[in-house]
Each structure stands twice: as structure tokens, then as C-alpha cells.
PDB file of C-alpha atoms in Angstrom:
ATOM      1  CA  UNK A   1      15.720   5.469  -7.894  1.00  0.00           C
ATOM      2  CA  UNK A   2      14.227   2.832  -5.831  1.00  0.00           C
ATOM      3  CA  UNK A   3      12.385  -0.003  -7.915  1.00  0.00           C
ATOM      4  CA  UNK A   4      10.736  -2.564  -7.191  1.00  0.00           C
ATOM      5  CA  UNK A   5       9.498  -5.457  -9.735  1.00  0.00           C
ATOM      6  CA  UNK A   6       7.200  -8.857  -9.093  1.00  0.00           C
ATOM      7  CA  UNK A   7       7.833 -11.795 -11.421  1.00  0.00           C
ATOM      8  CA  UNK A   8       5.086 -13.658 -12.133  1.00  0.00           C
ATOM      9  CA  UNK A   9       2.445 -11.233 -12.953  1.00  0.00           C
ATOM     10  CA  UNK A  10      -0.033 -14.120 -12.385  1.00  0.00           C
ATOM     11  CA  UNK A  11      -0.024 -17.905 -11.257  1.00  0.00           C
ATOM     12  CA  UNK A  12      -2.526 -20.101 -10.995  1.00  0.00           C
ATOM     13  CA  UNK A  13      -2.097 -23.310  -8.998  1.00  0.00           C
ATOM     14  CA  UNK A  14      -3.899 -26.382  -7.809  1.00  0.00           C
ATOM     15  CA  UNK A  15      -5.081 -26.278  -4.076  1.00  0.00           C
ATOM     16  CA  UNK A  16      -2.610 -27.533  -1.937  1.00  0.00           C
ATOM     17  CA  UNK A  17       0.350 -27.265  -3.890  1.00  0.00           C
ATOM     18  CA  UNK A  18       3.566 -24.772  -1.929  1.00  0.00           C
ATOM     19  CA  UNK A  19       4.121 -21.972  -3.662  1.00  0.00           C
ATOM     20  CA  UNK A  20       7.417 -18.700  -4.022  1.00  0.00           C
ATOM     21  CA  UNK A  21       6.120 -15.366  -5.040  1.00  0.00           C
ATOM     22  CA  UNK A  22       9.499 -13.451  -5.702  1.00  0.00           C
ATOM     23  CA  UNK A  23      10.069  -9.763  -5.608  1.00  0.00           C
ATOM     24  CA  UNK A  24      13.393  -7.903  -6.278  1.00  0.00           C
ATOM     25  CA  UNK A  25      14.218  -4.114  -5.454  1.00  0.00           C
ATOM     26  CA  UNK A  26      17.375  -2.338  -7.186  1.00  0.00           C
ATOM     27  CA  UNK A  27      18.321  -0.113  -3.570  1.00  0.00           C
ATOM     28  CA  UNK A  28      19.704  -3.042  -1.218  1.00  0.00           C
ATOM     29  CA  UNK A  29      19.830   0.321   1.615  1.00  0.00           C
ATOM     30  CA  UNK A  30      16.172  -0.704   2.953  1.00  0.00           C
ATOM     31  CA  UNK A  31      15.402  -0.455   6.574  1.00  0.00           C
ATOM     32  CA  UNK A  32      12.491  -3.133   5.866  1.00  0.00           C
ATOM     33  CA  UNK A  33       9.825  -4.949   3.050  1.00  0.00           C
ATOM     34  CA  UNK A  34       6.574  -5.301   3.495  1.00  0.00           C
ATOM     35  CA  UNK A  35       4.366  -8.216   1.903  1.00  0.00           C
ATOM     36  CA  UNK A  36       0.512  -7.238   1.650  1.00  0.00           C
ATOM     37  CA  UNK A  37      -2.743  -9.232   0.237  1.00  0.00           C
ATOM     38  CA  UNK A  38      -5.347  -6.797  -1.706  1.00  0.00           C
ATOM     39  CA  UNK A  39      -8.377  -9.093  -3.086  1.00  0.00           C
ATOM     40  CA  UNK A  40     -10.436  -7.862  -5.602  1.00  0.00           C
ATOM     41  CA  UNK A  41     -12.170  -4.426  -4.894  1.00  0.00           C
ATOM     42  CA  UNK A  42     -10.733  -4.283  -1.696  1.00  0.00           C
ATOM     43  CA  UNK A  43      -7.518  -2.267   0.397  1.00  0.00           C
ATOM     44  CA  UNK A  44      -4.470  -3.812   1.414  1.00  0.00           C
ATOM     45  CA  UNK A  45      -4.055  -5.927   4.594  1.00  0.00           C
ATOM     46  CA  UNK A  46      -0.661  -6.093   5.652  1.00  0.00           C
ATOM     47  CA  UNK A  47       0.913  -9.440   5.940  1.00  0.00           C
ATOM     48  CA  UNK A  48       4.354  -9.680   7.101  1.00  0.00           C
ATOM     49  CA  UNK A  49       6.870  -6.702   7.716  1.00  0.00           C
ATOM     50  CA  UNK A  50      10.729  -8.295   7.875  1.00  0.00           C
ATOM     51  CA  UNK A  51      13.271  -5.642   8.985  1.00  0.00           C
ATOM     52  CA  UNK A  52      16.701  -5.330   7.354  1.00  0.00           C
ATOM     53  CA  UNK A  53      17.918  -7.507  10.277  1.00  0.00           C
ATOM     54  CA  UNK A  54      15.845 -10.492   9.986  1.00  0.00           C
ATOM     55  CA  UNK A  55      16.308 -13.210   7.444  1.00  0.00           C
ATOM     56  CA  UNK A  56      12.774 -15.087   7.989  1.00  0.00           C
ATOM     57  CA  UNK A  57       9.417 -13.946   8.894  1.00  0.00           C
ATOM     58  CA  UNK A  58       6.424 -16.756   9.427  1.00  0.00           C
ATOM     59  CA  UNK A  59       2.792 -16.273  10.081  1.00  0.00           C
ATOM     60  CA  UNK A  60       0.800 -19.158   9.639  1.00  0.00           C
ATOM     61  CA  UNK A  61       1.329 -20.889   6.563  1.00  0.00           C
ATOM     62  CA  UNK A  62       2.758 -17.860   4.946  1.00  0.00           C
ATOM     63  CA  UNK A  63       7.026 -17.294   5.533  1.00  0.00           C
ATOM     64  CA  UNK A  64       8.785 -14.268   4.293  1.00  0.00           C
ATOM     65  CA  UNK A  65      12.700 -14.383   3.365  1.00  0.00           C
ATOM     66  CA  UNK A  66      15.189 -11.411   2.771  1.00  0.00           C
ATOM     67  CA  UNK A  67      18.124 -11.454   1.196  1.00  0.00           C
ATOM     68  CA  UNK A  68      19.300  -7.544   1.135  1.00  0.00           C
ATOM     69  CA  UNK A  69      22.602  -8.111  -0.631  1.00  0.00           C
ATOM     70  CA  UNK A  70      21.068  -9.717  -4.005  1.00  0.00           C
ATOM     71  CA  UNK A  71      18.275  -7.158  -3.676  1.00  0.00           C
ATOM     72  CA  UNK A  72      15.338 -10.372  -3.087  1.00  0.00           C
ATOM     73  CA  UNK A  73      12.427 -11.076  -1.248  1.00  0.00           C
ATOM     74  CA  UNK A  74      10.043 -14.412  -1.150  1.00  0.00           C
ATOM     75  CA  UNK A  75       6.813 -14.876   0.241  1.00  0.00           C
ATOM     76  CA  UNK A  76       6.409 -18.719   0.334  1.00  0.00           C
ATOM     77  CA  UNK A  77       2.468 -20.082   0.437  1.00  0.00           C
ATOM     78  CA  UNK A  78       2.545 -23.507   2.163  1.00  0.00           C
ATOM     79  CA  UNK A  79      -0.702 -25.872   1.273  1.00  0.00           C
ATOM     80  CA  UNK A  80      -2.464 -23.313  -0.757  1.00  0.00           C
ATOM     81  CA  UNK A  81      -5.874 -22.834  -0.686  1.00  0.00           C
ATOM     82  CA  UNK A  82      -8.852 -21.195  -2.644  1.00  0.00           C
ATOM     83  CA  UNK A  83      -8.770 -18.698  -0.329  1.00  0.00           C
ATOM     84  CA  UNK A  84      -5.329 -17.692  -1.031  1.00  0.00           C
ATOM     85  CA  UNK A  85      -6.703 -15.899  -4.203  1.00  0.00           C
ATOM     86  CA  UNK A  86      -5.303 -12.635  -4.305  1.00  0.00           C
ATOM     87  CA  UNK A  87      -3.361 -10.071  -5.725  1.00  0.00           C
ATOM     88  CA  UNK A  88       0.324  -9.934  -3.028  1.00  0.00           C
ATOM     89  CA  UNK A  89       2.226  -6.711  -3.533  1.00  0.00           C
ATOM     90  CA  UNK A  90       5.772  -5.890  -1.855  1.00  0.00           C
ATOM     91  CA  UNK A  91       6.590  -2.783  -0.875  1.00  0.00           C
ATOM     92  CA  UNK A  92       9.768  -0.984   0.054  1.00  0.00           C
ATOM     93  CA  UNK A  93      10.364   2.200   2.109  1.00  0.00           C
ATOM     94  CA  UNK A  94      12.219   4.718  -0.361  1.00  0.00           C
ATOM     95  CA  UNK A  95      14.944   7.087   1.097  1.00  0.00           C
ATOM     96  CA  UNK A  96      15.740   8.652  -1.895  1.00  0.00           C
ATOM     97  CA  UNK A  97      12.745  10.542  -2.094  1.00  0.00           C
ATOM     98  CA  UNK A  98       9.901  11.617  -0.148  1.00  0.00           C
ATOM     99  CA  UNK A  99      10.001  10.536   3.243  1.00  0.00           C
ATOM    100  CA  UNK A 100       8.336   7.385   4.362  1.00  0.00           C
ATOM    101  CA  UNK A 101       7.488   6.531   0.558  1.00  0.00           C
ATOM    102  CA  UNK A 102       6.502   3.332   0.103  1.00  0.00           C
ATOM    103  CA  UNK A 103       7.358   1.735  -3.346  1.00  0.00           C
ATOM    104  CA  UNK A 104       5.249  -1.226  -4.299  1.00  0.00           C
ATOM    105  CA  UNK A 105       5.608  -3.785  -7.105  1.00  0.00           C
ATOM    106  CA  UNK A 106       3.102  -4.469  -9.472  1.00  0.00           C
ATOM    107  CA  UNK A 107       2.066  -7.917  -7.685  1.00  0.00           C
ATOM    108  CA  UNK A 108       1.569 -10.907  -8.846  1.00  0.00           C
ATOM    109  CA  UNK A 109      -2.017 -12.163  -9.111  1.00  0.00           C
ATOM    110  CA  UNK A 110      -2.694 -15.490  -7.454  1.00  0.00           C
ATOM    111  CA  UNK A 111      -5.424 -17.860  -8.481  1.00  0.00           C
ATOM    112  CA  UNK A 112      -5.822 -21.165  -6.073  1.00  0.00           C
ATOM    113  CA  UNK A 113      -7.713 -23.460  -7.854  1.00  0.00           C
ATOM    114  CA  UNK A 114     -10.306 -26.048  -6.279  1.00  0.00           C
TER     115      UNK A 114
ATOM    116  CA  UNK B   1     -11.346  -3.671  14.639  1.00  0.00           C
ATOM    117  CA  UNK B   2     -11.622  -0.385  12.663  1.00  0.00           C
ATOM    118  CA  UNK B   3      -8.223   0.506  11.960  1.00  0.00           C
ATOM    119  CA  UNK B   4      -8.409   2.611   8.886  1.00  0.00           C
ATOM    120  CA  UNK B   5     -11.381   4.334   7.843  1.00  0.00           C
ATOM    121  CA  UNK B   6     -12.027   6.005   4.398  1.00  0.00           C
ATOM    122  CA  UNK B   7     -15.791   7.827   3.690  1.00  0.00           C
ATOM    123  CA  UNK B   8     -17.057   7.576   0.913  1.00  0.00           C
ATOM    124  CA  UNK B   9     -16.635   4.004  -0.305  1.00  0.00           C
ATOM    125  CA  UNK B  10     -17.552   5.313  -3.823  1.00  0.00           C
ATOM    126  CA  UNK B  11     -18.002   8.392  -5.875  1.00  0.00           C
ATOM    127  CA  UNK B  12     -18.738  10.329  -9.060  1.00  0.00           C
ATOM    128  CA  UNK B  13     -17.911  13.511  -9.968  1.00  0.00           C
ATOM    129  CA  UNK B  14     -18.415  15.685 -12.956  1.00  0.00           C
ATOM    130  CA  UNK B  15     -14.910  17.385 -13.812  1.00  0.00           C
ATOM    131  CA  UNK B  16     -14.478  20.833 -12.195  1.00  0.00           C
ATOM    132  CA  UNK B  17     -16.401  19.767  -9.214  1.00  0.00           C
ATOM    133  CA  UNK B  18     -14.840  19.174  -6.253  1.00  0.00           C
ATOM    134  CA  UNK B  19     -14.653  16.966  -3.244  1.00  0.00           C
ATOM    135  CA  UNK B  20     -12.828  15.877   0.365  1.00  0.00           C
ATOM    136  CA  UNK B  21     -12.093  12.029   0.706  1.00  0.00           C
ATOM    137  CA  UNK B  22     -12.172  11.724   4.737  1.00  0.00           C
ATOM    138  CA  UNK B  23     -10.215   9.085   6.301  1.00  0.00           C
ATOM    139  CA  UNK B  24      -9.545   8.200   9.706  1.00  0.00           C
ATOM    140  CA  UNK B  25      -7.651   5.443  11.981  1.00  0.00           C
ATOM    141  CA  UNK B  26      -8.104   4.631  15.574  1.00  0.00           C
ATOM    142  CA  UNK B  27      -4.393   3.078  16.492  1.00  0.00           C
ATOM    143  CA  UNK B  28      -3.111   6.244  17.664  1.00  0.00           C
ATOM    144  CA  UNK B  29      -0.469   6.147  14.481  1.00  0.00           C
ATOM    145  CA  UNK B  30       1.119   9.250  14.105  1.00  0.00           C
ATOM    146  CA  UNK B  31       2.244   9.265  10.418  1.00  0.00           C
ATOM    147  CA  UNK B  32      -0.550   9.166   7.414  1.00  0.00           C
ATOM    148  CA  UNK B  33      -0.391   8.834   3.742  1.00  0.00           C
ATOM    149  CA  UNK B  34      -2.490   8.977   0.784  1.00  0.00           C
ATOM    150  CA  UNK B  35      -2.116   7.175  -2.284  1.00  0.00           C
ATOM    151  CA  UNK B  36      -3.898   6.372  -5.518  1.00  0.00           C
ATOM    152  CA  UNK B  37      -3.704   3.127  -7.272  1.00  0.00           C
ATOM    153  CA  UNK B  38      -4.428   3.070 -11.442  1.00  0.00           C
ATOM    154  CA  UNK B  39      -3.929   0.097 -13.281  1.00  0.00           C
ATOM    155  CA  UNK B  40      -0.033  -0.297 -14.838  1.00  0.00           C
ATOM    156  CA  UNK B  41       1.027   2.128 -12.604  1.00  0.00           C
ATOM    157  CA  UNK B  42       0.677   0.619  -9.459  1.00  0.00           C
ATOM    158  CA  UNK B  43      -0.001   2.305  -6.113  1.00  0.00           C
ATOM    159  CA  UNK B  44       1.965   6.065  -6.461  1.00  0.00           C
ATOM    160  CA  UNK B  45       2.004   8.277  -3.090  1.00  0.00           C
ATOM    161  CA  UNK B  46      -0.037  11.667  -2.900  1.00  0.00           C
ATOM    162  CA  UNK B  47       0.977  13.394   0.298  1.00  0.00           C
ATOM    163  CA  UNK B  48       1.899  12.302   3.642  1.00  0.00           C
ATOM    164  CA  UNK B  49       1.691  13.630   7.333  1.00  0.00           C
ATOM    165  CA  UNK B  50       4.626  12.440   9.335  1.00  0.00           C
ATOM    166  CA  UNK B  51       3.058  13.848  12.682  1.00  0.00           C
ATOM    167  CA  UNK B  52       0.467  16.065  13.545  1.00  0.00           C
ATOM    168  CA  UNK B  53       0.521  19.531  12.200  1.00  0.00           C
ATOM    169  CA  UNK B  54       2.824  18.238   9.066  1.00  0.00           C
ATOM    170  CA  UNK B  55       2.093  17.489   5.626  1.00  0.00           C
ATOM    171  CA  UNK B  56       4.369  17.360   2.775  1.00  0.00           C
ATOM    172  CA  UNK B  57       3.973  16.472  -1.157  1.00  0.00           C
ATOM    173  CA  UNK B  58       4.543  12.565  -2.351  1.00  0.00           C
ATOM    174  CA  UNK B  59       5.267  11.964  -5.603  1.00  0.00           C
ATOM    175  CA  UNK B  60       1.517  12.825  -7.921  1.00  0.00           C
ATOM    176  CA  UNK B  61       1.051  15.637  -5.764  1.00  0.00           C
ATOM    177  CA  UNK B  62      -0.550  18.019  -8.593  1.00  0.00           C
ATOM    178  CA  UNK B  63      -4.207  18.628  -8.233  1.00  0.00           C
ATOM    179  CA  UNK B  64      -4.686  17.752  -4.285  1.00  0.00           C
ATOM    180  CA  UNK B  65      -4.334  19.458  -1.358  1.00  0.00           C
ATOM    181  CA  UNK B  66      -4.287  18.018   1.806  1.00  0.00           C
ATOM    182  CA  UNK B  67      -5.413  18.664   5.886  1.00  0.00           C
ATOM    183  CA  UNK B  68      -4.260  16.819   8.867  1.00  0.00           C
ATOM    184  CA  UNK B  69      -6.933  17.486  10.964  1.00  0.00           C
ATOM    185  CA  UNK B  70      -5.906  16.058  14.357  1.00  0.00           C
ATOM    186  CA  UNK B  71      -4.015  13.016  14.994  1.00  0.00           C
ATOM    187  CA  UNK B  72      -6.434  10.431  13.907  1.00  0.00           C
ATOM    188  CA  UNK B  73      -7.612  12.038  10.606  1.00  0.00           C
ATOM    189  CA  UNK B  74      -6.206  13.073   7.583  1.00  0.00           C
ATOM    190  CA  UNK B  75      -8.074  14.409   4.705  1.00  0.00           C
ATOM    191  CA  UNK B  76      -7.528  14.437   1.069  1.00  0.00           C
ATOM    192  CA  UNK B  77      -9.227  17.264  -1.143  1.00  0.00           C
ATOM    193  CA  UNK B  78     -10.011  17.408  -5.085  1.00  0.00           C
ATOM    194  CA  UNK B  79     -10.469  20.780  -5.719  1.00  0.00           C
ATOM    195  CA  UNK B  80     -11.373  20.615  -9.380  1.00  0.00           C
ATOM    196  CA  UNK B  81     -11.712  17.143 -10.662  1.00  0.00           C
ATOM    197  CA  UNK B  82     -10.110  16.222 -13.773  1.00  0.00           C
ATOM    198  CA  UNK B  83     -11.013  12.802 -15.530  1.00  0.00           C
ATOM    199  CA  UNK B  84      -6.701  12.246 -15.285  1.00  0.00           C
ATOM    200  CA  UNK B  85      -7.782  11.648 -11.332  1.00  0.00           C
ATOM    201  CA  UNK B  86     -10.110   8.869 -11.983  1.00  0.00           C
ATOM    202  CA  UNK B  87      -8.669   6.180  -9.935  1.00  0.00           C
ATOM    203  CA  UNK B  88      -8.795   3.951  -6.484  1.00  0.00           C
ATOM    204  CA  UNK B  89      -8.044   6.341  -3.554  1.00  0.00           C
ATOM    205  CA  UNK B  90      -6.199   4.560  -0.323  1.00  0.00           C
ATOM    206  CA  UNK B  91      -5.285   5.694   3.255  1.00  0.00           C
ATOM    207  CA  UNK B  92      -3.131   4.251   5.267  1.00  0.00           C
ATOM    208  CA  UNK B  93      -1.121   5.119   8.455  1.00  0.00           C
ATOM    209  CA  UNK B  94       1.477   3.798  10.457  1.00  0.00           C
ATOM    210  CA  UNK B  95       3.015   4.297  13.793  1.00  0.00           C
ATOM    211  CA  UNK B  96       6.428   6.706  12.372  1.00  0.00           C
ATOM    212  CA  UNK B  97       7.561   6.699   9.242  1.00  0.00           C
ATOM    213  CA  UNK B  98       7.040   4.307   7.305  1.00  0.00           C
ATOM    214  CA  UNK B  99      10.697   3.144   7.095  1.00  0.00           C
ATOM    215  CA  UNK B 100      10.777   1.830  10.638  1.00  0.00           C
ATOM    216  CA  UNK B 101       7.121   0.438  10.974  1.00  0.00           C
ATOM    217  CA  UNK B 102       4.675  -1.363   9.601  1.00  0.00           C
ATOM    218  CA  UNK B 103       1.884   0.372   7.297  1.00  0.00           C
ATOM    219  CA  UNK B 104      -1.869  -0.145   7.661  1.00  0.00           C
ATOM    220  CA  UNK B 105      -4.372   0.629   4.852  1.00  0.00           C
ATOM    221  CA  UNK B 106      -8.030   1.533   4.289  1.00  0.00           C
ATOM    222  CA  UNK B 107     -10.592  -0.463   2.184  1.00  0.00           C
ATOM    223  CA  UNK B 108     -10.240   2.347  -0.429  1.00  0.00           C
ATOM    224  CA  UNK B 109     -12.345   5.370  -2.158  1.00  0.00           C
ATOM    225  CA  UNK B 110     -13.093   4.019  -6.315  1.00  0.00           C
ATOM    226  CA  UNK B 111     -13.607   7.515  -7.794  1.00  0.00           C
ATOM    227  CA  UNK B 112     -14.774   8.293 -11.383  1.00  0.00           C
ATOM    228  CA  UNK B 113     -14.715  12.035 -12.593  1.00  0.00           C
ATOM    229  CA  UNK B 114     -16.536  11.993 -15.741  1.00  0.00           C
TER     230      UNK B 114
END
């Protein structure tokens, strides 16, 4: 089974420091991994999608690596900001069971200090 | 801008009563899910509609049922709410399944069944 962990739970970091969130998955067989940002009280907004046959994803100041073979994922923050303050779940598609499952990590819970 | 629609933002219900969380999205996706998010567990998948006309169970299926309207909504129904389904209620859809293409998700439905 298809699992997906986020390590740290929480980091907090001085504005405009560059920061790795990290998140591992057990099933290397993914088709793709999602990053998404969900601030307090609110849904998820979708972030970067990398497919199995990309290495790097960059929007902005945000770039997304994938390593399938060692089961990794980073989301790397460049020059954070207070507005970066989030929680940032990954999430992987999971063929094992239902179709079009997405499994998310816990997320880590980012606090950009001032 | 919509995107992903959920009605109602909030809700309270007494347990036994029941209740239909609407949601709708306007990017002519054809696949929709539902999921609920509760804190230590993470977000776990309810149902899904792959296309139009199909629905099938996700993984906390018990207590739900579930109606793919048309192609731009998909509702989720509480038949007789249990305080167990007190949690943060999310939509989301994406183009096909979700192992191909990116998912989009709504702002969320906070329900407490007391």
C-alpha cells in the first residue's frame, strides 16, 4: 500500500531564507506527484504537478524535484516570504486501490517569519 | 475564476439528520472526487466519478452516497449524520483520472454533526 510521509511536520524560518520541504512515498510505480498549498481554513490550490518523466518543475520561486527510484520529492522555497505561510501537502496517485486515489502526506506546516 | 465550487461553506447538523453537500466546477473536467480531511488522518477519499454517469466507492465510503448529476456537478449526500462524520468536506476534479492530470480543489464544506 501506497504511503506517503512529510518530514518536518513544521518549520519556521526567517523571511528570506531558501528553504527543502521533503516528501517520500514507498510505491516508486507513480505516473506523477503533486505539491499543493492549503492555508488555514481554506482548500487546496494546486502548485506544481511533475510527471514520472520530468526531473524538475519551476514556477516562480517555487521548484519541484523527483527522484522516482529513491521514492523522493522536494519542493524548494527560494527567498521566502511571510506569505509563504502555509500548510504544503504532496500527493500521489495510488494504483493499488481505487482508481484515481490520491494519497496525500500529512504536510508540513510552514511559518515565514517577518 | 470559479473553478471548484462547494455550497454550503459551513454547516451543523444534529445526528440522524441529513444533508447534500453540492459542488460544482466550470473547467469542463470530466473526473470528480470527494474527500474529507480530519486532523491525524489527513485527507482520505469518499467516492469518485471518473466520467459522467459513473461513480464508484473511495476508501471511507460508509455512510455517503453519492450523484453525478451532469458533467459539471457532483453531489455528496449524508443521509443520517453521525458525530464520526464531523469533519472538513473537499471537492475537487480533474480533467481524467487523476493519475495522468492535475487535480483541482474546492475551498471546502467544515461540517459539525452534534
Amino acid at each position: 500500500k501506497q504511503e506517503v510521509t512529510q518530514i518536518p511536520a513544521a518549520l519556521s524560518v526567517p523571511e528570506g531564507e531558501n528553504l527543502v520541504l521533503n516528501c517520500s512515498f514507498t510505491d516508486s510505480a507513480i505516473y506523477n506527484l503533486q505539491w499543493f498549498r492549503q492555508d488555514p481554513g481554506k482548500g487546496l490550490t494546486s502548485l506544481l504537478l511533475i510527471q514520472s518523466s520530468q526531473r524538475e518543475q519551476t514556477s516562480g520561486r517555487l521548484n519541484a524535484s523527483l527522484d522516482k527510484s529513491s521514492g523522493r520529492s522536494t519542493l524548494y522555497i527560494a527567498a521566502s516570504q511571510p506569505g509563504d505561510s502555509a500548510t504544503y501537502l504532496c500527493a500521489v496517485p495510488n494504483y493499488g486501490g481505487s482508481q484515481g486515489n490520491l494519497i496525500f502526506g500529512k504536510g508540513t506546516k510552514l511559518s515565514v517569519k517577518p | 475564476n470559479a473553478g471548484v465550487t462547494q455550497t454550503p461553506k459551513f454547516q451543523v447538523l444534529k445526528t440522524g439528520q441529513s444533508m447534500t453537500l453540492q459542488c460544482a466546477q466550470d473547467m469542463n473536467h470530466n473526473s470528480m472526487y470527494w474527500y474529507r480531511q480530519d486532523p491525524g488522518m489527513g485527507l482520505r477519499l469518499i467516492y469518485y466519478s471518473a466520467s459522467e454517469g459513473t461513480t464508484d466507492k473511495g476508501e471511507v465510503p460508509n455512510g455517503y452516497n453519492v450523484s453525478r448529476l451532469n458533467k459539471r456537478e457532483f453531489s455528496l449526500r449524508l443521509e443520517s449524520a453521525a458525530p464520526s462524520q464531523t469533519s472538513v468536506y473537499f471537492c475537487a476534479s480533474s480533467e481524467a483520472p487523476v493519475g495522468n492530470t492535475e487535480a483541482f480543489f474546492g475551498q471546502g464544506t467544515r461540517l459539525t454533526v452534534v
